[in-house]
PDB file of C-alpha atoms in Angstrom:
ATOM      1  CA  UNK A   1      -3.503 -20.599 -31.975  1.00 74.00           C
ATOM      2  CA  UNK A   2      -2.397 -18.084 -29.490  1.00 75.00           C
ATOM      3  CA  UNK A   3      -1.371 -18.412 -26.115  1.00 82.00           C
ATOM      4  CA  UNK A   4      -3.205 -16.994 -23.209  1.00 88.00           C
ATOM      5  CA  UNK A   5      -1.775 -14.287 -21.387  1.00 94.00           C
ATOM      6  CA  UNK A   6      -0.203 -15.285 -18.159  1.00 96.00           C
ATOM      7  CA  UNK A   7      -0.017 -14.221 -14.832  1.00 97.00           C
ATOM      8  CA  UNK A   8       3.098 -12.446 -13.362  1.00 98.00           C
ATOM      9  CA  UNK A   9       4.904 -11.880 -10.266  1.00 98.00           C
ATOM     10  CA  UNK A  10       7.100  -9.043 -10.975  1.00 98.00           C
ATOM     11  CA  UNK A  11      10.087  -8.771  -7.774  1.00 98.00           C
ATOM     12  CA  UNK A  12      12.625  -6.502  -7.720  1.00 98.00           C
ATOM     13  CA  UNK A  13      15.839  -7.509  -6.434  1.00 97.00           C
ATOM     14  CA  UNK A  14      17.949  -5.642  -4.323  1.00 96.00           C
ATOM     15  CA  UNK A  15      15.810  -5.281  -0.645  1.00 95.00           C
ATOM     16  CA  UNK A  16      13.277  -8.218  -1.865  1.00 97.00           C
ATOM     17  CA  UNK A  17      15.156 -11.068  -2.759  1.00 97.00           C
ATOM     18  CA  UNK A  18      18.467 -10.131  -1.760  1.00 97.00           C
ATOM     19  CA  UNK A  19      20.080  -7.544   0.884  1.00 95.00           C
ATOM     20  CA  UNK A  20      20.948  -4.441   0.164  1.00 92.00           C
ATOM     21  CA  UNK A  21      24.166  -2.990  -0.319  1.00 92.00           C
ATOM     22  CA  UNK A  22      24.837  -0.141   2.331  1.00 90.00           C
ATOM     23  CA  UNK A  23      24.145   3.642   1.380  1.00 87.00           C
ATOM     24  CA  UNK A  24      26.024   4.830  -1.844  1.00 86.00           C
ATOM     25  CA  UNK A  25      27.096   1.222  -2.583  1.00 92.00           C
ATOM     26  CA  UNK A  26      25.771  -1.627  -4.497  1.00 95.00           C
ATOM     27  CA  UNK A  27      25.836  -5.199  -4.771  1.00 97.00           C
ATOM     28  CA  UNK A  28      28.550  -5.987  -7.114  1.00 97.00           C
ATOM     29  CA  UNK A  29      29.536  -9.561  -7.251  1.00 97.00           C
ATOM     30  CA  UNK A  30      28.283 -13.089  -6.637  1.00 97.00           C
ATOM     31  CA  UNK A  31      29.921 -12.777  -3.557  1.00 97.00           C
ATOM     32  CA  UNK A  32      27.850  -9.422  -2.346  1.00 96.00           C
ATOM     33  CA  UNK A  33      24.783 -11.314  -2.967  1.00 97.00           C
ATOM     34  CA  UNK A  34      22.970 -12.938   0.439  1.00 97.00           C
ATOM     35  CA  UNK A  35      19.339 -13.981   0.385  1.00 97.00           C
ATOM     36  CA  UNK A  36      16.755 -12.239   2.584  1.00 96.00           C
ATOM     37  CA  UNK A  37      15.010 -14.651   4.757  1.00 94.00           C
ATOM     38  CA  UNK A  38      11.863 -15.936   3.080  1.00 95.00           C
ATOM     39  CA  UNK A  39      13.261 -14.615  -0.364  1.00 97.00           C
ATOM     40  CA  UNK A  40      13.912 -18.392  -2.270  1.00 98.00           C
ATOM     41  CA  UNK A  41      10.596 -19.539   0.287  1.00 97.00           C
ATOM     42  CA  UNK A  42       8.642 -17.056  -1.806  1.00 98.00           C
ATOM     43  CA  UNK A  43       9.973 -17.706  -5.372  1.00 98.00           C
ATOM     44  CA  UNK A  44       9.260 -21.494  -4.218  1.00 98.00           C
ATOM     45  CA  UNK A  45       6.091 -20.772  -3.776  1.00 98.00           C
ATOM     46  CA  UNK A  46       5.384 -18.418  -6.699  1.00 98.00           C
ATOM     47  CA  UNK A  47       6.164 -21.232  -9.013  1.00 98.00           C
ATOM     48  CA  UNK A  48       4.386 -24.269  -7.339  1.00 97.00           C
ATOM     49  CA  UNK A  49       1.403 -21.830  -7.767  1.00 97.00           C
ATOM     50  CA  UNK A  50       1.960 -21.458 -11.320  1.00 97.00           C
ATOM     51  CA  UNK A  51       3.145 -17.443 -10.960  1.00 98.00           C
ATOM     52  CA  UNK A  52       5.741 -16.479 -13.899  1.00 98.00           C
ATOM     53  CA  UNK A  53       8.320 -14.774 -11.561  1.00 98.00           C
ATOM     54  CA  UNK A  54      10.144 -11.856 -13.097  1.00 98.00           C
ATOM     55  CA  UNK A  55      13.085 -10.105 -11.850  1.00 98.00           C
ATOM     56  CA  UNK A  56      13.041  -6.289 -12.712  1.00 98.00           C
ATOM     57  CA  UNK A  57      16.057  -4.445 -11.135  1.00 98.00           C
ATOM     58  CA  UNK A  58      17.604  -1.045 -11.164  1.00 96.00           C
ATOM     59  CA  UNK A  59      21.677  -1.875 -11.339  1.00 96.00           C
ATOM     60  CA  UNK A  60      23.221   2.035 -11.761  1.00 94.00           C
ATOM     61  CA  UNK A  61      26.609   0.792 -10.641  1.00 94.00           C
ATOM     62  CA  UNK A  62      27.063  -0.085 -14.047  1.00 96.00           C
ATOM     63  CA  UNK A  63      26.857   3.206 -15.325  1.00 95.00           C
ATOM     64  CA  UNK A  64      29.062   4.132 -12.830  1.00 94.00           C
ATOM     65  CA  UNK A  65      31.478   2.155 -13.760  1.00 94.00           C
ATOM     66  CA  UNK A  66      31.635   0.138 -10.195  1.00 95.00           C
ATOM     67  CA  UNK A  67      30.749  -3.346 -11.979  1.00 96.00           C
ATOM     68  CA  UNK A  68      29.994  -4.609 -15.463  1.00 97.00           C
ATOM     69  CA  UNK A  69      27.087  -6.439 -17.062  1.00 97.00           C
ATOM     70  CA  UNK A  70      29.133  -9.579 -16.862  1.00 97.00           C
ATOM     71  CA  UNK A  71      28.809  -8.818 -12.647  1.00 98.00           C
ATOM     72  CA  UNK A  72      25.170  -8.353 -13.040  1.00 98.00           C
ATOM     73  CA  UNK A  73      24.421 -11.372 -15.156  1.00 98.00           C
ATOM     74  CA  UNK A  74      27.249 -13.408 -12.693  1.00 98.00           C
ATOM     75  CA  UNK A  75      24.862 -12.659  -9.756  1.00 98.00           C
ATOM     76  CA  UNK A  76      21.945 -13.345 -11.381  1.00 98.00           C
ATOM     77  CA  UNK A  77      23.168 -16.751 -12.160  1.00 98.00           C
ATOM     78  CA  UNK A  78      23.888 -17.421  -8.576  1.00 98.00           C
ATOM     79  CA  UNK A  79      21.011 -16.849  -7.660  1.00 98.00           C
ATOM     80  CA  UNK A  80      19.350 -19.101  -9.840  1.00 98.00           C
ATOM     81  CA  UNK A  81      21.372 -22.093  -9.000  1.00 98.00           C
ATOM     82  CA  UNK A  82      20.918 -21.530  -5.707  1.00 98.00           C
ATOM     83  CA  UNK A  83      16.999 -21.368  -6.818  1.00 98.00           C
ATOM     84  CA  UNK A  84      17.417 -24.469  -8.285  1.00 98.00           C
ATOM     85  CA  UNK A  85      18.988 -26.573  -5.735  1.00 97.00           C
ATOM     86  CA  UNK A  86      15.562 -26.331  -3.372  1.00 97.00           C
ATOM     87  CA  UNK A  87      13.409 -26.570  -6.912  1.00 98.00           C
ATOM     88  CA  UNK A  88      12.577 -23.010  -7.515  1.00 98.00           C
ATOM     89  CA  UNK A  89      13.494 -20.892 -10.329  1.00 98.00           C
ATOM     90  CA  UNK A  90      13.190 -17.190 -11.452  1.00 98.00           C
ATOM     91  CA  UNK A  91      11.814 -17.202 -15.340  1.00 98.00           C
ATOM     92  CA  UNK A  92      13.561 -13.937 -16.172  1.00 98.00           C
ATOM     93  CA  UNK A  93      15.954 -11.232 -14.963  1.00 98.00           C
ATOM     94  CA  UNK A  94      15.268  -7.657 -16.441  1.00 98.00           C
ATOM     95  CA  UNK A  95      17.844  -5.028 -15.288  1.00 98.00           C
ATOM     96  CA  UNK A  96      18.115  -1.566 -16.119  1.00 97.00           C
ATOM     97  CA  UNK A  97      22.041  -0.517 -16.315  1.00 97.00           C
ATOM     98  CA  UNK A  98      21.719   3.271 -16.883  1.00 96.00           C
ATOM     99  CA  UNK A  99      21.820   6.431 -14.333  1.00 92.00           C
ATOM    100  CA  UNK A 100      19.187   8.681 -13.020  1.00 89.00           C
ATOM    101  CA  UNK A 101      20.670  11.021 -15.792  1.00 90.00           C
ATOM    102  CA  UNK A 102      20.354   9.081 -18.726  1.00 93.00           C
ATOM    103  CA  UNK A 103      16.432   9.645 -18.964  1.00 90.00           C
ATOM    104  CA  UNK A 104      15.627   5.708 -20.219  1.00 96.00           C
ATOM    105  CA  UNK A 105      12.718   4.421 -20.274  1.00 96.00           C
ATOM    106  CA  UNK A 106      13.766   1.311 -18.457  1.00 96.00           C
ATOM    107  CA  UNK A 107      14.855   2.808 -14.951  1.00 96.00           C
ATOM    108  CA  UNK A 108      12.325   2.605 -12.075  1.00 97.00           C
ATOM    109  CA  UNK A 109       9.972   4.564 -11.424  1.00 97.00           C
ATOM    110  CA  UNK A 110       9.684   4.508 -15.456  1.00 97.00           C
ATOM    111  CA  UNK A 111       7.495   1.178 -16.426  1.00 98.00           C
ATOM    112  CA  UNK A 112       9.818  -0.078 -19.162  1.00 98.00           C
ATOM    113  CA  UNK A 113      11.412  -3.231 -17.646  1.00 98.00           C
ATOM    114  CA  UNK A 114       7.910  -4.536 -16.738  1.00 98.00           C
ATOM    115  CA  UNK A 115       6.263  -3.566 -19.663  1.00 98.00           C
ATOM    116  CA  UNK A 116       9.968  -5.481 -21.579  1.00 98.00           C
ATOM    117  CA  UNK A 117       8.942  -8.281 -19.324  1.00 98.00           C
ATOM    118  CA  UNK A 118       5.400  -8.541 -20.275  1.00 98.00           C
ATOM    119  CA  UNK A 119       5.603  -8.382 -23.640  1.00 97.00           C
ATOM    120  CA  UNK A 120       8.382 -10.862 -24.009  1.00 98.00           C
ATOM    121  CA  UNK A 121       6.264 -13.151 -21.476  1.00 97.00           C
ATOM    122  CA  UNK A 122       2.779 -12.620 -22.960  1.00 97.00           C
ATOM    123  CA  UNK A 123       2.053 -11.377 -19.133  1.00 98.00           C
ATOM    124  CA  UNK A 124      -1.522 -10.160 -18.483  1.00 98.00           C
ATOM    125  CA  UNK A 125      -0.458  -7.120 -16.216  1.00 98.00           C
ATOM    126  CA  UNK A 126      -3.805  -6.851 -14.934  1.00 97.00           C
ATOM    127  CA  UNK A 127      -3.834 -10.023 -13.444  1.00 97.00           C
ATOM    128  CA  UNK A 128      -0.060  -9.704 -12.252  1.00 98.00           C
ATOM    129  CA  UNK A 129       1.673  -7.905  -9.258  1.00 98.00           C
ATOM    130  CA  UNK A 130       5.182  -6.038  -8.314  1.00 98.00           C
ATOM    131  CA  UNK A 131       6.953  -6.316  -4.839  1.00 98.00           C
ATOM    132  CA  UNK A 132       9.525  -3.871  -4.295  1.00 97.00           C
ATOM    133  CA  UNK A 133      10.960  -2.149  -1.456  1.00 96.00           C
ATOM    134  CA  UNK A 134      10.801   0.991  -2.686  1.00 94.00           C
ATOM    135  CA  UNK A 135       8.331   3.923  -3.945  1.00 96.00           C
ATOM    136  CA  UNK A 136      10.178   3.793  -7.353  1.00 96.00           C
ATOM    137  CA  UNK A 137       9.223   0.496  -7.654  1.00 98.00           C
ATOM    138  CA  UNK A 138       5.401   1.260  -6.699  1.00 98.00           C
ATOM    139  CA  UNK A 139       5.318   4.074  -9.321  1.00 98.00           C
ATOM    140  CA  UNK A 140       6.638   1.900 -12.143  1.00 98.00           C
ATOM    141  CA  UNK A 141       4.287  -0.844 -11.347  1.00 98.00           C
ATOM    142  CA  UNK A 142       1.218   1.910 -11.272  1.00 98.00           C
ATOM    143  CA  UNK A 143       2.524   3.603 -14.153  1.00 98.00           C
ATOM    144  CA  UNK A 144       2.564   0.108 -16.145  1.00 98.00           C
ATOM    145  CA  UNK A 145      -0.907  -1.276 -14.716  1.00 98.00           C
ATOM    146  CA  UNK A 146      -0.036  -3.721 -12.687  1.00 98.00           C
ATOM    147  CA  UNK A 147      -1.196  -3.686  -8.790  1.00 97.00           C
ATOM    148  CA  UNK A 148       2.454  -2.807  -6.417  1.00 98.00           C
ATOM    149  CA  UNK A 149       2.908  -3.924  -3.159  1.00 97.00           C
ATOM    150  CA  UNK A 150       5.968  -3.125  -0.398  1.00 96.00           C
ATOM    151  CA  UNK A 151       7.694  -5.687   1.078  1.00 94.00           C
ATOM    152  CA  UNK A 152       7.549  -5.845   5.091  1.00 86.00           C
ATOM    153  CA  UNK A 153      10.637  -3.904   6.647  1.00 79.00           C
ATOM    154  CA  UNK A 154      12.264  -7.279   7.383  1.00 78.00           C
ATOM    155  CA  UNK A 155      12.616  -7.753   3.891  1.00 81.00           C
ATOM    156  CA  UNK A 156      10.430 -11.654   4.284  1.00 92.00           C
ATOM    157  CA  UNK A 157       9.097 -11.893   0.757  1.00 95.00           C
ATOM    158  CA  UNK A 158       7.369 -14.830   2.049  1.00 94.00           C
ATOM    159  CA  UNK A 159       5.112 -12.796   4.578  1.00 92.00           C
ATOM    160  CA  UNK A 160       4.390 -10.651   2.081  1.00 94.00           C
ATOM    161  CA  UNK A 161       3.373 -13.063  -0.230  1.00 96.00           C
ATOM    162  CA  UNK A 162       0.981 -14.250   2.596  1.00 94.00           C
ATOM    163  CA  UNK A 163      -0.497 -10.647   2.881  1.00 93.00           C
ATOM    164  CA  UNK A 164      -1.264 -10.809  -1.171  1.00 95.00           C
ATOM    165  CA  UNK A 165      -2.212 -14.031  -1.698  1.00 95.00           C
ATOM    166  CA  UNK A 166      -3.575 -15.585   1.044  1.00 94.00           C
ATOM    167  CA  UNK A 167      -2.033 -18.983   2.495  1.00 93.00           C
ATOM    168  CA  UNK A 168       0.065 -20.798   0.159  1.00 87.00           C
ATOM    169  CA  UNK A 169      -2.703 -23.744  -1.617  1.00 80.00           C
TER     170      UNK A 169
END
């Protein structure tokens, strides 16, 4: 038998769940990474609603050479145990570690991370949505049919969550 497709919240990372790095810089270790307000709120409630929550990032400093994958993956796994201390959880992180010259298809605004994502999750993309902070993140959710929405200037994923979903059940 095979499994129904799921539902998907697809959340990028750097200026949703996490602050950004300033101009021209990037968040590069464990220690870079601070939590927007609302951010684990959100993912909290994206799971007790049954939402697979999917991390697809942009990380260029590793083609630059300012931090490795082992940095990426490091922060990632911070993030989830500090996730799972309130109950939460993200299902996957997808990160694209190329430059704006490379041409990949998984760099935002292309729609290869979410379209990774789905596949890998069985995700029915048009029952699934993308907050990012960013028109690159907008275009790649367009561009792989799944509905993109901004996240408020203060960064509270929560809010936004409110203006998508309604009140949380």
């Amino acid at each position: 038998m095979v499994e129904p497709l799921r539902r998907a919240a697809f959340l990028d990372r750097d200026g949703v769940l996490n602050r950004r790095a300033p101009e021209h810089d990037y968040v590069k270790s464990p220690a870079e990474f601070a939590w927007l307000p609302g951010a684990r709120e959100g993912v909290l409630r994206l799971n007790r609603e049954g939402w697979l929550v999917l991390v697809v990032t942009n990380q260029r400093g590793v083609a630059r050479g300012l931090m490795s994958a082992n940095d990426v993956e490091a922060i990632h796994a911070r993030a989830q145990r500090e996730l799972d201390a309130i109950g939460a959880r993200i299902d996957a992180f997808y990160y694209c570690p190329h430059g704006d010259e490379d041409a990949c298809a998984c760099r935002k605004p292309a729609p290869g991370l979410i379209l990774r994502a789905a596949q890998d999750w069985r995700v029915d993309l048009a029952a699934s949505f993308l907050v990012g902070d960013d028109e690159r993140d907008l275009l790649a959710a367009r561009r792989a049919g799944v509905r993109g929405h901004k996240v408020p200037t203060d960064g509270d994923l929560s809010r936004a969550l409110t203006e998508i979903l309604g009140p949380a059940r």
